[in-house]
Amino acid sequence: MTVSSAPGKVYLFGEHAVVYGEPAVPCAIERRATVTVESRDDDRLRVDAEDLSLDGFTIEYGRGTDETPDVDVSESLIRAATGYIDASVEQVREATDSPNAGFDITVESDIPLGAGLGSSAAVTVAAIDAATRELGVSLPSDEIADRAYRAELEVQDGEASRADTFCSATGGAVRVEGDDCRAIEAPDLPIVVGFDGGAGDTGKLVAGVRTLREEYEFAADTVESIGDIVRQGERALAEGDIDELGKLMNFNHGLLEALGVSSRSLDNMVWAARDAGASGAKLTGAGGGGCIVALDPSDETETALRFTPGCEDTFRAELDTEGVREE
Ligand code: MEV
C-alpha cells in the first residue's frame, strides 16, 4: 500500500488568461488530497471516494465502456470523479511500462470539489505519485506535474493550462506562462478563503471565455490585460507589497467578471471582504461558483464572510511550501 498527498491552491492572479499563454501566479495552500493505492492482480480499478465534500461512494470497474458501475450516485458525479482517476492511471501505466496494472484507490480530500482550489489537480498529482511508487517507480516532481497536466488535458477536452498541476506538484508560489513553469519567492500572505458551497464547470467556463474572445476583440484585449496585471503583480509579490497585491487582485476580479465567469455569490463574498477592509479580493480558479481569495491579516474578513448570505464556509489558508509528498 502506498500513500501520497498533494496540496490545493488559490490563484493570486491569472486564471483563464493562462489558457491563452498569459502568465498566472497560483499559490499552494495547506489543504490536501490524500490518495492511497494498492496494486491488484487484475487490470481493474476500485475507487473509494470517502470525503470529497459530497456523498462518498465506492465503485469497481474494468476497462470496457459497456460496464456501468452499479451505484446510487449521479452519472455525472461518477464521470467527474473517475475521469481524473482513469486518466491518471493511464499515465501511470505508461510511465511504469505496466499496461495491465490494476489498483484499489482511496481518495480523501479536504479540498472542496470544483470550487477553484485545485481539487482535481491535487487528486491527479497524488494519484500518479502514489501509483507509480506502488509499482516501484519514483518520478521526479516535474514529470509528475507533466503527466498530471496530460491527464487533465484529456479529461478537460484539451483545455487546460499547466498552472494547477505544476503548483500542486511543486508547492509554494509558482509562475506559469505556457510551458514555462517555475517556483517564485512569496512573502507570508494573509490569505482568507470564502466558499459558497457550490462548484463551477471548468470545461464550460473555459469554453465560454473562448467564445467571447473569438467574438469580441475587446474580450481578447481583456484577456491580455489580465496578463499585464499578473506581470505587475509579480513585482508587488517580490516586494511583499500586500496593499498593491490587493489592488491588483480587485482589478483582476473585475476583468474576470467582465469575461462572465463570476457569479452573484462570488461577487457578494468579494464585496464583503473589501468592505471588511481586505487589501483586495477576487474569485479563484474557473469561477461560476466556489471560492474567493482575499488578503487580510486581521480577523475582519473572516468575520464578515461568516455573516455574508451565500457564504457557506470561510477559513484562513497558509501557503504550503511542500508539493506532492509521500505519506
Ligand atoms: C482552473 O483552475 C484554472 C483555469 O485557468 C483553467 C486552467 O488553467 O486549466 C480556468
Coordinates of C-alpha atoms and ligand atoms in Angstrom, one line a residue, residues 9 11 14-19 116 118 152 156 159-164 202 206 284-287, ligand 1:
K9 CA -4.1 26.1 -4.4
Y11 CA -4.9 31.8 -7.8
G14 CA -4.2 35.0 -14.0
E15 CA -6.7 32.1 -14.2
H16 CA -8.4 31.8 -17.6
A17 CA -5.9 34.1 -19.3
V18 CA -3.2 31.5 -18.6
V19 CA -5.1 29.1 -21.0
G116 CA -11.4 26.8 -7.5
G118 CA -7.4 22.8 -7.4
E152 CA -6.2 17.0 -17.0
Q156 CA -11.0 18.7 -20.0
E159 CA -8.5 22.9 -22.5
A160 CA -6.1 23.1 -19.5
S161 CA -3.0 25.1 -18.5
R162 CA -0.1 23.6 -16.6
A163 CA -0.8 26.0 -13.7
D164 CA -2.9 23.8 -11.3
T202 CA -14.4 24.3 -15.6
V206 CA -13.2 27.9 -20.2
T284 CA -10.1 31.9 -7.6
G285 CA -10.0 29.2 -10.3
A286 CA -12.5 28.7 -13.0
G287 CA -15.3 30.6 -11.2
Ligands
MEV1 C1 -8.9 26.4 -13.4 O1 -8.5 26.0 -12.1 C2 -8.0 27.4 -14.0 C3 -8.3 27.8 -15.4 O2 -7.3 28.8 -15.8 C4 -8.1 26.6 -16.3 C5 -6.7 26.1 -16.5 O3 -5.8 26.9 -16.2 O4 -6.6 24.9 -16.9 C6 -9.7 28.4 -15.6

